[in-house]
């Protein structure tokens, strides 16, 4: 019983962590899209180019 509770709690924490990370990634993606729209003539992936 105790092990099942620990496994359940672990799964809940992992789920919350994944949801928080997904929200962060979605917000970051939207921010980058807005930045790309704000700069005319710039490619949306120009910031990803390393050289």
CSV table of N, CA and C in Angstrom, one decimal:
chain,number,residue,atom,x,y,z
A,1,UNK,N,0.8,-1.2,0.0
A,1,UNK,CA,0.0,0.0,0.0
A,1,UNK,C,0.9,1.3,0.0
A,2,UNK,N,1.9,1.3,0.9
A,2,UNK,CA,2.8,2.4,1.0
A,2,UNK,C,3.5,2.7,-0.4
A,3,UNK,N,3.9,1.6,-1.0
A,3,UNK,CA,4.6,1.7,-2.3
A,3,UNK,C,3.7,2.2,-3.3
A,4,UNK,N,2.5,1.8,-3.4
A,4,UNK,CA,1.5,2.3,-4.3
A,4,UNK,C,1.3,3.8,-4.1
A,5,UNK,N,1.2,4.3,-2.9
A,5,UNK,CA,1.0,5.7,-2.6
A,5,UNK,C,2.3,6.5,-3.1
A,6,UNK,N,3.4,6.0,-2.8
A,6,UNK,CA,4.7,6.7,-3.3
A,6,UNK,C,4.7,6.7,-4.8
A,7,UNK,N,4.3,5.6,-5.5
A,7,UNK,CA,4.3,5.6,-6.9
A,7,UNK,C,3.3,6.6,-7.5
A,8,UNK,N,2.1,6.7,-6.8
A,8,UNK,CA,1.1,7.6,-7.3
A,8,UNK,C,1.5,9.0,-7.1
A,9,UNK,N,2.1,9.3,-6.0
A,9,UNK,CA,2.6,10.7,-5.7
A,9,UNK,C,3.7,11.1,-6.7
A,10,UNK,N,4.6,10.1,-7.0
A,10,UNK,CA,5.7,10.4,-7.9
A,10,UNK,C,5.1,10.7,-9.3
A,11,UNK,N,4.1,9.9,-9.7
A,11,UNK,CA,3.5,10.2,-11.0
A,11,UNK,C,2.8,11.5,-11.1
A,12,UNK,N,2.2,11.9,-10.0
A,12,UNK,CA,1.5,13.2,-9.9
A,12,UNK,C,2.6,14.4,-10.0
A,13,UNK,N,3.7,14.2,-9.3
A,13,UNK,CA,4.7,15.2,-9.4
A,13,UNK,C,5.3,15.3,-10.8
A,14,UNK,N,5.6,14.2,-11.4
A,14,UNK,CA,6.1,14.1,-12.8
A,14,UNK,C,5.1,14.8,-13.7
A,15,UNK,N,3.9,14.5,-13.5
A,15,UNK,CA,2.8,15.1,-14.4
A,15,UNK,C,2.8,16.6,-14.3
A,16,UNK,N,2.8,17.1,-13.0
A,16,UNK,CA,2.8,18.6,-12.8
A,16,UNK,C,4.1,19.2,-13.4
A,17,UNK,N,5.2,18.5,-13.3
A,17,UNK,CA,6.5,19.0,-13.8
A,17,UNK,C,6.4,19.1,-15.3
A,18,UNK,N,5.9,18.1,-16.0
A,18,UNK,CA,5.7,18.1,-17.4
A,18,UNK,C,4.8,19.2,-17.9
A,19,UNK,N,3.7,19.4,-17.2
A,19,UNK,CA,2.7,20.4,-17.5
A,19,UNK,C,3.4,21.8,-17.4
A,20,UNK,N,4.1,22.0,-16.4
A,20,UNK,CA,4.8,23.3,-16.2
A,20,UNK,C,5.8,23.5,-17.3
A,21,UNK,N,6.5,22.5,-17.6
A,21,UNK,CA,7.5,22.6,-18.7
A,21,UNK,C,6.9,22.9,-20.0
A,22,UNK,N,5.8,22.2,-20.3
A,22,UNK,CA,5.0,22.5,-21.6
A,22,UNK,C,4.5,23.9,-21.6
A,23,UNK,N,4.0,24.4,-20.5
A,23,UNK,CA,3.5,25.8,-20.5
A,23,UNK,C,4.7,26.7,-20.8
A,24,UNK,N,5.8,26.5,-20.2
A,24,UNK,CA,7.0,27.4,-20.4
A,24,UNK,C,7.4,27.3,-21.9
A,25,UNK,N,7.4,26.1,-22.5
A,25,UNK,CA,7.8,26.0,-23.9
A,25,UNK,C,6.9,26.7,-24.8
A,26,UNK,N,5.6,26.6,-24.5
A,26,UNK,CA,4.6,27.2,-25.3
A,26,UNK,C,4.7,28.8,-25.2
A,27,UNK,N,4.9,29.3,-24.0
A,27,UNK,CA,5.1,30.7,-23.8
A,27,UNK,C,6.4,31.2,-24.5
A,28,UNK,N,7.4,30.4,-24.5
A,28,UNK,CA,8.7,30.8,-25.1
A,28,UNK,C,8.5,30.8,-26.7
A,29,UNK,N,7.8,29.8,-27.2
A,29,UNK,CA,7.5,29.7,-28.6
A,29,UNK,C,6.7,30.9,-29.1
A,30,UNK,N,5.7,31.3,-28.3
A,30,UNK,CA,4.9,32.5,-28.7
A,30,UNK,C,5.7,33.7,-28.6
A,31,UNK,N,6.6,33.9,-27.6
A,31,UNK,CA,7.4,35.0,-27.5
A,31,UNK,C,8.4,35.1,-28.7
A,32,UNK,N,8.9,34.0,-29.2
A,32,UNK,CA,9.8,34.0,-30.3
A,32,UNK,C,9.1,34.3,-31.6
A,33,UNK,N,7.8,33.8,-31.7
A,33,UNK,CA,7.0,34.2,-32.9
A,33,UNK,C,6.7,35.7,-32.9
A,34,UNK,N,6.4,36.2,-31.8
A,34,UNK,CA,6.2,37.7,-31.8
A,34,UNK,C,7.4,38.5,-32.1
A,35,UNK,N,8.6,38.0,-31.6
A,35,UNK,CA,9.8,38.7,-32.0
A,35,UNK,C,10.1,38.6,-33.5
A,36,UNK,N,9.8,37.4,-34.1
A,36,UNK,CA,10.1,37.2,-35.5
A,36,UNK,C,9.1,38.1,-36.3
A,37,UNK,N,7.9,38.3,-35.9
A,37,UNK,CA,7.0,39.2,-36.6
A,37,UNK,C,7.4,40.6,-36.5
A,38,UNK,N,8.0,41.0,-35.4
A,38,UNK,CA,8.4,42.4,-35.1
A,38,UNK,C,9.5,42.8,-35.9
A,39,UNK,N,10.3,41.9,-36.5
A,39,UNK,CA,11.5,42.3,-37.3
A,39,UNK,C,11.2,41.9,-38.7
A,40,UNK,N,10.9,42.9,-39.5
A,40,UNK,CA,10.6,42.7,-41.0
A,40,UNK,C,11.9,42.2,-41.7
A,41,UNK,N,11.7,41.2,-42.6
A,41,UNK,CA,12.8,40.7,-43.4
A,41,UNK,C,13.7,39.7,-42.7
A,42,UNK,N,13.4,39.4,-41.4
A,42,UNK,CA,14.2,38.4,-40.7
A,42,UNK,C,13.5,37.1,-40.8
A,43,UNK,N,14.3,36.1,-41.0
A,43,UNK,CA,13.8,34.7,-41.0
A,43,UNK,C,13.5,34.3,-39.6
A,44,UNK,N,12.5,33.5,-39.4
A,44,UNK,CA,12.0,33.1,-38.1
A,44,UNK,C,13.1,32.2,-37.4
A,45,UNK,N,13.9,31.6,-38.2
A,45,UNK,CA,14.9,30.7,-37.5
A,45,UNK,C,16.3,31.3,-37.6
A,46,UNK,N,16.4,32.6,-37.8
A,46,UNK,CA,17.8,33.2,-37.9
A,46,UNK,C,18.5,33.2,-36.6
A,47,UNK,N,17.7,33.2,-35.5
A,47,UNK,CA,18.4,33.2,-34.2
A,47,UNK,C,18.9,31.9,-33.8
A,48,UNK,N,18.5,30.8,-34.6
A,48,UNK,CA,18.9,29.5,-34.3
A,48,UNK,C,20.2,29.1,-35.0
A,49,UNK,N,20.6,30.0,-35.9
A,49,UNK,CA,21.8,29.7,-36.7
A,49,UNK,C,23.1,30.0,-35.8
A,50,UNK,N,23.9,29.1,-35.7
A,50,UNK,CA,25.2,29.3,-35.0
A,50,UNK,C,26.3,29.3,-36.0
A,51,UNK,N,27.4,30.1,-35.7
A,51,UNK,CA,28.4,30.1,-36.7
A,51,UNK,C,29.7,30.3,-36.2
